Tab-separated table of C-alpha atoms in Angstrom:
chain	number	residue	atom	x	y	z
F	4	MET	CA	22.256	-4.505	0.761
F	5	LYS	CA	24.110	-7.789	0.858
F	6	ASN	CA	22.714	-11.256	0.481
F	7	ASN	CA	24.501	-13.136	3.243
F	8	SER	CA	22.572	-16.367	2.723
F	9	GLN	CA	24.381	-19.263	1.067
F	10	THR	CA	21.128	-20.897	-0.038
F	11	PRO	CA	18.063	-19.365	-1.699
F	12	LEU	CA	15.070	-18.398	0.394
F	13	LEU	CA	12.636	-20.029	-2.012
F	14	ASN	CA	13.274	-23.255	-3.849
F	15	ASN	CA	10.579	-24.684	-6.110
F	16	GLU	CA	8.295	-25.795	-3.274
F	17	TRP	CA	5.934	-22.843	-3.812
F	18	ASN	CA	5.435	-23.489	-7.546
F	19	GLY	CA	1.761	-24.183	-8.235
F	20	LYS	CA	0.929	-24.120	-4.518
F	21	ILE	CA	-0.660	-22.003	-1.814
F	22	TYR	CA	0.453	-21.810	1.810
F	23	ILE	CA	-1.797	-23.330	4.494
F	24	ASN	CA	0.433	-24.612	7.299
F	25	GLY	CA	2.899	-25.442	4.538
F	26	TRP	CA	2.795	-25.707	0.749
F	27	VAL	CA	-0.384	-27.424	-0.453
F	28	LYS	CA	-2.219	-27.906	-3.721
F	29	PRO	CA	-4.853	-25.222	-4.388
F	30	GLY	CA	-8.539	-25.814	-4.883
F	31	ARG	CA	-8.883	-23.543	-7.925
F	32	GLY	CA	-5.944	-24.598	-10.089
F	33	THR	CA	-3.013	-22.397	-11.086
F	34	GLU	CA	-2.105	-19.313	-13.114
F	35	GLU	CA	1.141	-18.320	-14.786
F	36	ILE	CA	3.430	-15.729	-13.200
F	37	LEU	CA	5.091	-13.688	-15.936
F	38	GLU	CA	8.158	-11.475	-15.875
F	39	LYS	CA	6.662	-8.173	-16.946
F	40	ALA	CA	9.599	-6.828	-18.964
F	41	THR	CA	10.125	-9.983	-21.035
F	42	GLY	CA	6.956	-12.080	-20.804
F	43	ILE	CA	9.021	-15.065	-19.610
F	44	ASN	CA	7.220	-17.518	-17.343
F	45	ILE	CA	8.554	-17.417	-13.763
F	46	GLY	CA	6.349	-20.204	-12.466
F	47	GLN	CA	2.798	-20.971	-11.413
F	48	THR	CA	0.800	-19.618	-8.523
F	49	GLY	CA	-1.933	-21.617	-6.899
F	50	ILE	CA	-5.406	-20.071	-6.760
F	51	ALA	CA	-7.181	-20.506	-3.433
F	52	SER	CA	-10.772	-21.741	-3.371
F	53	PRO	CA	-13.417	-20.863	-0.770
F	54	GLU	CA	-12.743	-24.259	0.794
F	55	ASP	CA	-9.054	-23.425	1.065
F	56	ILE	CA	-9.943	-20.187	2.807
F	57	SER	CA	-12.274	-21.960	5.232
F	58	ASN	CA	-9.554	-24.492	6.076
F	59	ALA	CA	-7.024	-21.727	6.651
F	60	GLY	CA	-9.560	-19.765	8.706
F	61	ALA	CA	-10.223	-22.673	11.022
F	62	LEU	CA	-6.500	-23.240	11.591
F	63	ALA	CA	-5.934	-19.534	12.141
F	64	ARG	CA	-8.753	-19.160	14.659
F	65	PHE	CA	-7.447	-22.092	16.695
F	66	ALA	CA	-3.812	-20.919	16.610
F	67	GLN	CA	-4.689	-17.311	17.400
F	68	LYS	CA	-5.940	-18.156	20.875
F	69	SER	CA	-2.511	-19.370	21.976
F	70	TRP	CA	-0.708	-16.560	20.147
F	71	ALA	CA	-2.773	-13.914	21.949
F	72	LYS	CA	-1.775	-15.414	25.301
F	73	LYS	CA	1.938	-15.160	24.577
F	74	SER	CA	3.794	-12.257	26.092
F	75	GLY	CA	4.479	-9.195	24.011
F	76	ALA	CA	8.178	-10.027	24.238
F	77	GLN	CA	7.595	-13.466	22.706
F	78	ARG	CA	5.673	-11.996	19.780
F	79	SER	CA	8.304	-9.284	19.445
F	80	ASP	CA	11.091	-11.873	19.100
F	81	VAL	CA	9.435	-13.413	16.038
F	82	LEU	CA	8.884	-10.059	14.334
F	83	ARG	CA	12.416	-8.883	15.058
F	84	GLU	CA	13.830	-12.095	13.612
F	85	PHE	CA	11.799	-11.532	10.451
F	86	ALA	CA	13.283	-8.042	10.170
F	87	ARG	CA	16.768	-9.539	10.349
F	88	LEU	CA	16.076	-12.377	7.906
F	89	ILE	CA	14.615	-10.211	5.166
F	90	HIS	CA	17.950	-8.375	5.014
F	91	ASP	CA	19.794	-11.673	4.633
F	92	TYR	CA	17.752	-12.507	1.535
F	93	SER	CA	17.396	-8.969	0.217
F	94	ASP	CA	18.934	-9.510	-3.228
F	95	GLU	CA	16.799	-12.539	-4.012
F	96	ILE	CA	13.607	-10.863	-2.790
F	97	ALA	CA	14.332	-7.665	-4.727
F	98	THR	CA	14.887	-9.667	-7.921
F	99	TYR	CA	11.508	-11.389	-7.555
F	100	LEU	CA	9.893	-7.987	-7.064
F	101	VAL	CA	11.523	-6.574	-10.206
F	102	LYS	CA	10.443	-9.541	-12.306
F	103	GLU	CA	6.867	-9.742	-11.021
F	104	THR	CA	5.926	-6.063	-10.929
F	105	GLY	CA	8.284	-4.269	-13.340
F	106	SER	CA	9.750	-2.322	-10.440
F	107	ILE	CA	13.164	-0.799	-10.956
F	108	MET	CA	15.863	-2.256	-8.691
F	109	LEU	CA	16.116	0.975	-6.670
F	110	LYS	CA	12.468	0.678	-5.670
F	111	ALA	CA	12.765	-3.060	-5.010
F	112	LYS	CA	15.668	-2.658	-2.594
F	113	TRP	CA	13.890	0.246	-0.896
F	114	GLU	CA	10.776	-1.916	-0.424
F	115	VAL	CA	12.787	-4.648	1.271
F	116	GLN	CA	14.347	-2.087	3.601
F	117	MET	CA	10.955	-0.585	4.455
F	118	ALA	CA	9.479	-4.039	5.133
F	119	SER	CA	12.286	-4.729	7.593
F	120	ARG	CA	11.512	-1.459	9.363
F	121	GLU	CA	7.782	-2.213	9.428
F	122	PHE	CA	8.516	-5.449	11.299
F	123	SER	CA	11.026	-3.776	13.619
F	124	GLU	CA	8.482	-1.128	14.569
F	125	ALA	CA	5.788	-3.761	15.029
F	126	ALA	CA	8.146	-5.679	17.305
F	127	ALA	CA	8.248	-2.572	19.494
F	128	LEU	CA	4.456	-2.267	19.313
F	129	ALA	CA	4.072	-5.768	20.756
F	130	THR	CA	5.664	-4.704	24.048
F	131	GLN	CA	3.923	-1.348	24.490
F	132	PRO	CA	1.293	-0.820	27.227
F	133	THR	CA	-2.041	-2.228	26.106
F	134	GLY	CA	-4.292	0.214	27.943
F	135	PHE	CA	-4.759	2.545	30.884
F	136	LEU	CA	-6.737	3.245	34.049
F	137	THR	CA	-9.743	5.437	33.332
F	138	SER	CA	-11.469	7.979	35.537
F	139	THR	CA	-14.375	6.734	37.636
F	140	LEU	CA	-17.628	8.303	38.787
F	141	GLU	CA	-17.262	6.996	42.326
F	142	PRO	CA	-14.477	5.730	44.575
F	143	GLY	CA	-13.956	2.093	45.479
F	144	PHE	CA	-13.591	0.381	42.125
F	145	GLN	CA	-11.094	0.117	39.328
F	146	SER	CA	-11.799	0.921	35.683
F	147	ILE	CA	-9.440	-0.284	32.951
F	148	ALA	CA	-9.511	0.227	29.181
F	149	ARG	CA	-7.299	-2.240	27.327
F	150	ARG	CA	-6.653	-3.314	23.760
F	151	ILE	CA	-7.348	-6.922	22.826
F	152	PRO	CA	-6.751	-8.722	19.516
F	153	MET	CA	-9.427	-8.670	16.827
F	154	GLY	CA	-8.895	-12.384	16.111
F	155	VAL	CA	-8.236	-13.338	12.479
F	156	ILE	CA	-7.318	-10.554	10.047
F	157	GLY	CA	-7.911	-10.941	6.318
F	158	ILE	CA	-5.372	-8.873	4.365
F	159	ILE	CA	-5.847	-8.180	0.638
F	160	THR	CA	-2.950	-6.455	-1.135
F	161	PRO	CA	-2.264	-5.226	-4.692
F	162	TRP	CA	0.658	-5.860	-7.043
F	163	ASN	CA	2.245	-2.413	-7.269
F	164	SER	CA	4.154	-2.308	-3.950
F	165	PRO	CA	3.417	-5.807	-2.697
F	166	ILE	CA	6.141	-6.115	-0.071
F	167	ILE	CA	5.470	-2.830	1.724
F	168	LEU	CA	1.688	-3.027	1.477
F	169	ALA	CA	1.695	-6.529	2.919
F	170	ALA	CA	4.317	-5.846	5.603
F	171	ARG	CA	2.576	-2.743	6.963
F	172	ALA	CA	-0.527	-4.840	7.743
F	173	ILE	CA	0.938	-8.277	8.561
F	174	ALA	CA	3.460	-6.987	11.092
F	175	PRO	CA	1.139	-4.936	13.343
F	176	ALA	CA	-1.653	-7.509	13.022
F	177	LEU	CA	0.640	-10.217	14.403
F	178	ALA	CA	2.119	-7.843	16.986
F	179	MET	CA	-1.322	-7.184	18.442
F	180	GLY	CA	-1.976	-10.922	18.842
F	181	ASN	CA	-3.968	-11.672	15.691
F	182	ALA	CA	-3.678	-14.405	13.079
F	183	VAL	CA	-3.509	-13.491	9.358
F	184	LEU	CA	-4.962	-14.767	6.096
F	185	LEU	CA	-3.123	-12.968	3.277
F	186	LYS	CA	-4.478	-12.738	-0.278
F	187	PRO	CA	-1.794	-11.306	-2.551
F	188	ASP	CA	-2.540	-10.316	-6.134
F	189	VAL	CA	-2.041	-13.163	-8.614
F	190	GLN	CA	0.430	-10.981	-10.522
F	191	SER	CA	2.816	-10.763	-7.545
F	192	PRO	CA	2.225	-13.804	-5.310
F	193	ILE	CA	5.928	-14.455	-4.689
F	194	SER	CA	7.097	-11.039	-3.520
F	195	GLY	CA	3.669	-10.199	-2.109
F	196	GLY	CA	3.004	-13.477	-0.306
F	197	PHE	CA	5.257	-16.509	-0.510
F	198	ILE	CA	8.349	-14.724	0.788
F	199	PHE	CA	6.402	-13.764	3.921
F	200	ALA	CA	5.330	-17.379	4.474
F	201	LYS	CA	8.902	-18.622	4.225
F	202	LEU	CA	10.470	-15.864	6.314
F	203	LEU	CA	7.882	-16.165	9.094
F	204	GLU	CA	8.449	-19.903	9.090
F	205	LEU	CA	12.193	-19.315	9.511
F	206	ALA	CA	11.448	-16.753	12.237
F	207	ASN	CA	9.618	-19.482	14.197
F	208	LEU	CA	6.108	-18.078	13.962
F	209	PRO	CA	3.856	-20.820	15.403
F	210	GLN	CA	2.000	-22.893	12.834
F	211	GLY	CA	-1.525	-21.943	11.888
F	212	LEU	CA	-1.126	-18.199	12.384
F	213	PHE	CA	-0.263	-17.171	8.830
F	214	HIS	CA	-1.562	-18.381	5.459
F	215	VAL	CA	-1.061	-17.186	1.874
F	216	LEU	CA	-4.084	-17.546	-0.408
F	217	PRO	CA	-3.516	-15.961	-3.846
F	218	GLY	CA	-6.430	-15.368	-6.178
F	219	GLY	CA	-8.627	-12.920	-7.998
F	220	PRO	CA	-11.953	-11.276	-7.114
F	221	GLU	CA	-13.694	-14.573	-6.251
F	222	THR	CA	-10.957	-15.482	-3.783
F	223	GLY	CA	-11.103	-11.998	-2.284
F	224	GLU	CA	-14.871	-12.160	-1.864
F	225	ALA	CA	-14.605	-15.554	-0.164
F	226	LEU	CA	-11.958	-14.190	2.196
F	227	VAL	CA	-14.108	-11.214	3.176
F	228	LYS	CA	-17.153	-13.423	3.757
F	229	GLU	CA	-15.275	-16.179	5.614
F	230	PRO	CA	-16.882	-16.461	9.102
F	231	ALA	CA	-13.483	-17.018	10.755
F	232	VAL	CA	-12.229	-13.627	9.510
F	233	ASP	CA	-12.992	-10.859	12.014
F	234	MET	CA	-11.534	-7.879	10.158
F	235	VAL	CA	-10.433	-7.067	6.603
F	236	SER	CA	-7.567	-4.775	5.582
F	237	PHE	CA	-7.752	-3.908	1.881
F	238	THR	CA	-5.404	-1.854	-0.292
F	239	GLY	CA	-6.314	-1.487	-3.942
F	240	SER	CA	-8.599	0.208	-6.413
F	241	THR	CA	-11.635	2.228	-5.404
F	242	ARG	CA	-13.874	0.010	-7.545
F	243	ALA	CA	-12.759	-3.171	-5.760
F	244	GLY	CA	-12.678	-1.410	-2.398
F	245	LYS	CA	-16.350	-0.522	-2.636
F	246	LEU	CA	-17.215	-4.208	-3.048
F	247	VAL	CA	-14.965	-5.229	-0.174
F	248	GLY	CA	-16.429	-2.518	2.039
F	249	ALA	CA	-20.002	-3.477	1.189
F	250	ASN	CA	-19.425	-7.182	1.858
F	251	ALA	CA	-17.513	-6.624	5.098
F	252	SER	CA	-19.881	-3.982	6.473
F	253	GLY	CA	-22.881	-6.131	5.614
F	254	LEU	CA	-21.408	-8.787	7.904
F	255	LEU	CA	-20.622	-6.189	10.610
F	256	LYS	CA	-16.881	-6.697	10.181
F	257	ARG	CA	-14.376	-3.904	10.609
F	258	VAL	CA	-12.794	-2.982	7.289
F	259	ALA	CA	-9.765	-0.762	6.699
F	260	LEU	CA	-9.672	0.605	3.144
F	261	GLU	CA	-6.867	2.460	1.399
F	262	LEU	CA	-7.913	3.040	-2.193
F	263	GLY	CA	-6.974	5.078	-5.261
F	264	GLY	CA	-6.039	8.709	-5.626
F	265	ASP	CA	-6.041	11.606	-8.086
F	266	ASN	CA	-3.418	13.493	-6.161
F	267	PRO	CA	-2.707	17.215	-6.722
F	268	TYR	CA	0.806	18.678	-6.677
F	269	ILE	CA	0.482	22.451	-6.285
F	270	VAL	CA	3.441	24.500	-7.526
F	271	LEU	CA	3.452	28.168	-6.448
F	272	GLU	CA	5.287	30.854	-8.379
F	273	ASP	CA	7.995	31.495	-5.782
F	274	VAL	CA	9.653	28.054	-5.988
F	275	ASP	CA	12.968	26.904	-7.372
F	276	ILE	CA	11.576	25.624	-10.681
F	277	GLU	CA	14.265	23.008	-11.275
F	278	ALA	CA	13.816	21.543	-7.792
F	279	ALA	CA	10.023	21.564	-8.112
F	280	ALA	CA	10.207	19.898	-11.533
F	281	ALA	CA	12.599	17.232	-10.231
F	282	ALA	CA	10.206	16.421	-7.404
F	283	GLY	CA	7.302	16.438	-9.864
F	284	THR	CA	9.158	14.078	-12.191
F	285	TRP	CA	9.711	11.634	-9.353
F	286	GLY	CA	6.084	11.875	-8.213
F	287	SER	CA	4.690	11.189	-11.684
F	288	PHE	CA	7.128	8.656	-13.140
F	289	PHE	CA	8.402	6.621	-10.164
F	290	HIS	CA	7.280	3.020	-10.764
F	291	GLN	CA	5.692	4.182	-14.023
F	292	GLY	CA	3.111	6.182	-12.061
F	293	GLN	CA	1.599	2.922	-10.797
F	294	ILE	CA	1.313	3.970	-7.159
F	295	CYS	CA	-1.812	5.194	-5.403
F	296	LEU	CA	0.308	8.079	-4.049
F	297	SER	CA	1.547	9.179	-7.508
F	298	ILE	CA	0.986	12.757	-8.647
F	299	GLY	CA	-2.222	12.768	-10.637
F	300	ARG	CA	-2.315	16.484	-11.458
F	301	HIS	CA	0.425	19.122	-11.569
F	302	LEU	CA	-1.361	22.360	-10.654
F	303	VAL	CA	1.048	25.157	-11.596
F	304	HIS	CA	0.810	28.927	-11.168
F	305	GLU	CA	0.295	30.454	-14.608
F	306	SER	CA	3.266	32.824	-14.277
F	307	ILE	CA	5.777	29.941	-14.161
F	308	ALA	CA	3.834	27.320	-16.143
F	309	GLU	CA	5.952	27.657	-19.277
F	310	ALA	CA	9.278	27.354	-17.436
F	311	TYR	CA	8.021	24.513	-15.233
F	312	THR	CA	6.640	22.630	-18.226
F	313	GLU	CA	9.928	22.986	-20.117
F	314	ALA	CA	11.850	21.588	-17.149
F	315	LEU	CA	9.394	18.709	-16.705
F	316	VAL	CA	9.583	17.789	-20.408
F	317	ARG	CA	13.367	17.867	-20.338
F	318	LYS	CA	13.519	15.621	-17.293
F	319	ALA	CA	10.929	13.193	-18.699
F	320	GLN	CA	12.870	12.855	-21.942
F	321	ALA	CA	16.055	12.051	-20.020
F	322	LEU	CA	14.538	9.066	-18.189
F	323	ILE	CA	15.853	5.637	-19.228
F	324	VAL	CA	13.118	3.145	-20.124
F	325	GLY	CA	13.795	-0.583	-20.258
F	326	ASN	CA	14.152	-3.892	-18.436
F	327	PRO	CA	14.329	-2.969	-14.729
F	328	LEU	CA	16.838	-5.724	-13.986
F	329	ASP	CA	19.309	-3.228	-15.489
F	330	GLU	CA	20.040	-0.890	-12.575
F	331	LYS	CA	20.475	2.055	-14.968
F	332	VAL	CA	16.804	1.818	-15.961
F	333	GLN	CA	14.468	4.363	-14.324
F	334	VAL	CA	11.118	3.473	-15.931
F	335	GLY	CA	10.014	-0.124	-16.391
F	336	PRO	CA	6.955	-1.807	-17.909
F	337	ILE	CA	3.273	-1.367	-17.114
F	338	ILE	CA	1.839	-4.315	-15.195
F	339	ASN	CA	-0.313	-5.779	-18.007
F	340	GLU	CA	-1.931	-5.150	-21.383
F	341	ARG	CA	-5.259	-4.174	-19.856
F	342	GLN	CA	-3.653	-1.354	-17.914
F	343	VAL	CA	-1.670	-0.186	-20.953
F	344	LEU	CA	-4.901	0.124	-22.915
F	345	ASN	CA	-6.602	2.002	-20.068
F	346	VAL	CA	-3.751	4.520	-19.805
F	347	LEU	CA	-3.807	5.094	-23.573
F	348	ARG	CA	-7.610	5.496	-23.503
F	349	ILE	CA	-7.334	8.209	-20.864
F	350	LEU	CA	-4.596	9.922	-22.865
F	351	ASP	CA	-6.319	9.702	-26.264
F	352	ASP	CA	-9.732	10.807	-24.990
F	353	SER	CA	-8.184	13.830	-23.286
F	354	ALA	CA	-6.172	14.727	-26.392
F	355	ALA	CA	-9.388	14.611	-28.399
F	356	GLN	CA	-10.820	17.191	-25.957
F	357	GLY	CA	-7.891	19.567	-26.408
F	358	ALA	CA	-5.114	18.320	-24.121
F	359	ARG	CA	-1.692	18.729	-25.741
F	360	ILE	CA	0.940	15.942	-25.612
F	361	LEU	CA	4.387	17.554	-25.452
F	362	THR	CA	6.497	14.413	-25.172
F	363	GLY	CA	5.915	10.683	-24.984
F	364	GLY	CA	2.526	9.104	-25.493
F	365	LYS	CA	3.773	6.047	-27.394
F	366	ARG	CA	3.956	2.418	-26.346
F	367	ASN	CA	6.257	-0.537	-27.026
F	368	ASN	CA	4.702	-3.758	-25.756
F	369	LEU	CA	4.098	-3.079	-22.031
F	370	PHE	CA	6.332	0.009	-21.996
F	371	ILE	CA	4.828	3.511	-22.242
F	372	GLU	CA	7.113	6.483	-22.779
F	373	PRO	CA	7.203	9.076	-19.985
F	374	THR	CA	4.569	11.553	-21.132
F	375	VAL	CA	3.923	15.224	-20.348
F	376	VAL	CA	0.567	16.774	-21.258
F	377	THR	CA	-0.560	20.413	-21.004
F	378	ASN	CA	-3.907	22.180	-21.433
F	379	VAL	CA	-5.501	19.633	-19.130
F	380	LEU	CA	-8.858	20.868	-17.821
F	381	PRO	CA	-11.531	19.594	-15.438
F	382	GLY	CA	-13.841	17.210	-17.251
F	383	MET	CA	-11.031	15.532	-19.162
F	384	PRO	CA	-10.169	11.938	-18.165
F	385	LEU	CA	-6.583	13.031	-17.427
F	386	PHE	CA	-7.920	15.430	-14.794
F	387	ASP	CA	-10.814	13.398	-13.404
F	388	GLU	CA	-9.527	9.799	-13.359
F	389	GLU	CA	-6.711	7.957	-11.626
F	390	ILE	CA	-4.240	7.363	-14.471
F	391	PHE	CA	-1.882	4.722	-13.015
F	392	GLY	CA	0.651	5.246	-15.788
F	393	PRO	CA	3.735	7.387	-16.601
F	394	ILE	CA	1.849	10.556	-17.498
F	395	ALA	CA	2.340	14.020	-15.983
F	396	THR	CA	-0.545	16.424	-16.572
F	397	ILE	CA	-0.309	20.212	-16.181
F	398	THR	CA	-3.186	22.528	-15.271
F	399	THR	CA	-2.608	26.203	-14.503
F	400	PHE	CA	-4.161	28.466	-11.874
F	401	LYS	CA	-4.215	32.230	-11.265
F	402	ASN	CA	-4.270	32.471	-7.464
F	403	ASP	CA	-4.324	30.404	-4.275
F	404	GLU	CA	-8.106	30.183	-4.129
F	405	GLU	CA	-8.247	28.707	-7.628
F	406	ALA	CA	-5.461	26.244	-6.732
F	407	ILE	CA	-7.475	25.056	-3.729
F	408	GLU	CA	-10.625	24.777	-5.840
F	409	LEU	CA	-8.848	22.724	-8.512
F	410	ALA	CA	-7.182	20.490	-5.917
F	411	ASN	CA	-10.534	19.686	-4.330
F	412	MET	CA	-12.261	19.139	-7.684
F	413	THR	CA	-12.239	15.361	-7.180
F	414	ASP	CA	-14.017	12.689	-5.170
F	415	TYR	CA	-10.647	11.224	-4.173
F	416	GLY	CA	-8.805	12.300	-1.028
F	417	LEU	CA	-5.601	10.353	-0.516
F	418	VAL	CA	-2.606	12.704	-0.654
F	419	SER	CA	-1.687	16.188	-1.845
F	420	ALA	CA	1.438	18.330	-1.916
F	421	VAL	CA	2.242	22.044	-2.000
F	422	VAL	CA	5.635	23.554	-2.832
F	423	SER	CA	6.452	27.174	-1.974
F	424	ASN	CA	9.092	29.314	-0.296
F	425	ASN	CA	6.320	30.917	1.770
F	426	LEU	CA	5.449	28.344	4.435
F	427	VAL	CA	2.554	30.373	5.847
F	428	ARG	CA	0.967	30.541	2.415
F	429	ALA	CA	1.622	26.846	1.767
F	430	GLN	CA	0.111	25.910	5.143
F	431	HIS	CA	-3.020	27.920	4.360
F	432	ILE	CA	-3.469	25.983	1.125
F	433	ALA	CA	-2.748	22.669	2.891
F	434	ASP	CA	-5.351	23.482	5.551
F	435	ASN	CA	-8.008	23.767	2.866
F	436	ILE	CA	-7.316	20.584	0.864
F	437	ARG	CA	-9.469	17.525	1.577
F	438	THR	CA	-6.921	14.717	1.683
F	439	GLY	CA	-5.801	12.305	4.373
F	440	VAL	CA	-2.152	13.262	3.812
F	441	VAL	CA	-0.616	16.627	2.855
F	442	HIS	CA	3.084	17.268	2.175
F	443	ILE	CA	4.553	20.764	2.138
F	444	ASN	CA	7.692	21.201	0.026
F	445	ASP	CA	7.716	17.604	-1.127
F	446	GLN	CA	5.986	15.521	-3.781
F	447	THR	CA	3.205	13.020	-3.093
F	448	VAL	CA	5.010	9.648	-3.192
F	449	VAL	CA	6.219	9.679	0.395
F	450	HIS	CA	5.976	6.461	2.399
F	451	GLY	CA	6.345	6.935	6.107
F	452	ILE	CA	5.921	4.160	8.631
F	453	TYR	CA	5.478	6.575	11.540
F	454	GLY	CA	2.671	8.914	10.477
F	455	PRO	CA	-0.817	7.637	9.636
F	456	ILE	CA	-1.466	7.041	5.930
F	457	ALA	CA	-5.222	7.069	5.405
F	458	GLY	CA	-7.483	8.290	2.632
F	459	VAL	CA	-10.878	9.988	2.739
F	460	GLY	CA	-13.708	10.093	0.210
F	461	LYS	CA	-13.144	7.619	-2.629
F	462	SER	CA	-9.606	7.055	-1.323
F	463	GLY	CA	-10.536	5.180	1.847
F	464	ASN	CA	-12.455	5.101	5.085
F	465	GLY	CA	-9.878	6.749	7.340
F	466	PHE	CA	-8.270	3.725	9.021
F	467	GLY	CA	-4.571	4.547	9.051
F	468	HIS	CA	-1.424	2.499	8.533
F	469	GLY	CA	1.561	3.692	10.568
F	470	THR	CA	2.976	3.364	14.043
F	471	VAL	CA	0.682	6.020	15.523
F	472	SER	CA	-2.456	4.278	14.245
F	473	ASN	CA	-1.602	0.556	13.932
F	474	ALA	CA	-2.795	-0.332	17.416
F	475	ASP	CA	-6.186	1.291	16.747
F	476	THR	CA	-6.524	-0.404	13.359
F	477	PHE	CA	-5.615	-3.951	14.401
F	478	SER	CA	-7.118	-4.268	17.885
F	479	GLU	CA	-10.333	-3.437	19.707
F	480	TRP	CA	-11.045	-1.871	23.057
F	481	GLN	CA	-12.300	-3.782	26.080
F	482	TRP	CA	-13.516	-2.045	29.261
F	483	ILE	CA	-13.037	-3.870	32.561
F	484	THR	CA	-14.320	-2.686	35.948
F	485	THR	CA	-13.505	-4.261	39.317
F	486	HIS	CA	-15.313	-3.654	42.626
F	487	ALA	CA	-14.001	-4.904	45.962
F	488	THR	CA	-17.556	-6.050	46.854
F	489	ILE	CA	-20.880	-6.124	45.085
F	490	PRO	CA	-22.419	-2.622	45.165
F	491	ASN	CA	-25.716	-2.100	46.963
F	492	TYR	CA	-28.568	-1.525	44.495
F	493	PRO	CA	-32.033	-0.234	45.439
F	494	PHE	CA	-33.949	-3.073	43.702
């Protein structure tokens, strides 16, 4: 991707600020933004207060009324311009993403590309039919079902894939005629928030429709409880998602939750072992395993476990760890010290219960070596918990029924994958796994903007992100009937 812009997208106007109809001082002070690989200070992010959120909510509710009355083509023009502009500033945006999140450059550039596509698809959504004529019980009147905007959408996004996870909600929300209050994580407010404010400004989005309100749990709670917010879209941990869901549901607000995962990757004995191990390496170590879609458990048929494990160890040892600004690097840093300690706790506690570390397991500051662990059994933290680190765990099974049982031995239900040369057999296993997404002959880290991505159980409440489900998620139905004259009633 080329950066065709002669001037930077972001100057220093965002430093220490939040975005409410422009860059303003925050009500809760500021926090440092650190480059994860080096610890160097990038700048300061403002922290939004409840008063900031109320001010943004009032502006958004007022602006949304006019936005909803615009034609789909007018809304589409803004979204399509955003899709073009993000390409113009791709290099700058990707660099911010690498610095803030520890993403390798390959992932950063891919995120920018996917965000552009999310907005392009949403631009098409804005001009699609909004409803249909329904059947009627009697002749002489018209019955219409149509989609109408929710109003103001509160969007809360995490740090791990901040551009994609914001774009996939912002774009369809605006396309359907809503306004947006965005709360990015304080660890990635630039790539996860401020770039959207600037690009939408350049794309001529009317003022008042979009605001960026970084902050922690208190800011998130205030956003969910804000009376002007009609719906909440949350992507993040299951622990935080439960709180968001409880607060939103208690106020009778719609809430779309996509949460964590402990995702199984089932490897049958008839596969090409090298190909399966390569896919497994990607699924476990891409972005240091810090993706909700990452492989949590490699479930491998016992007859090929030794060969598969050897291939996985070899591939893990070949990965280049370092500063992700170097495009040769394949594994960057963990997001913060707290997460490093949690990953090591999960690893150490499982090793104490009999899990065997074959390679890796050591840390250097925020970097953890790519790690492969065998003898992982149910009941161990490596099997039961979401790891969110560069660790591949291997558990063996004897037959398909045991593979299905092991795959379902979790309260999570985000994504699963099955690899086999026998598609009928793989489909049978897929049919019996309780996850919102299943991939056959692929690994689990697959982002698609066309199919619905939605978790079940502790992984979400089933509201999907994707072109086939965006209209349902970010609008509500209205039923309209029309009679030529007032019907005659017997009373």
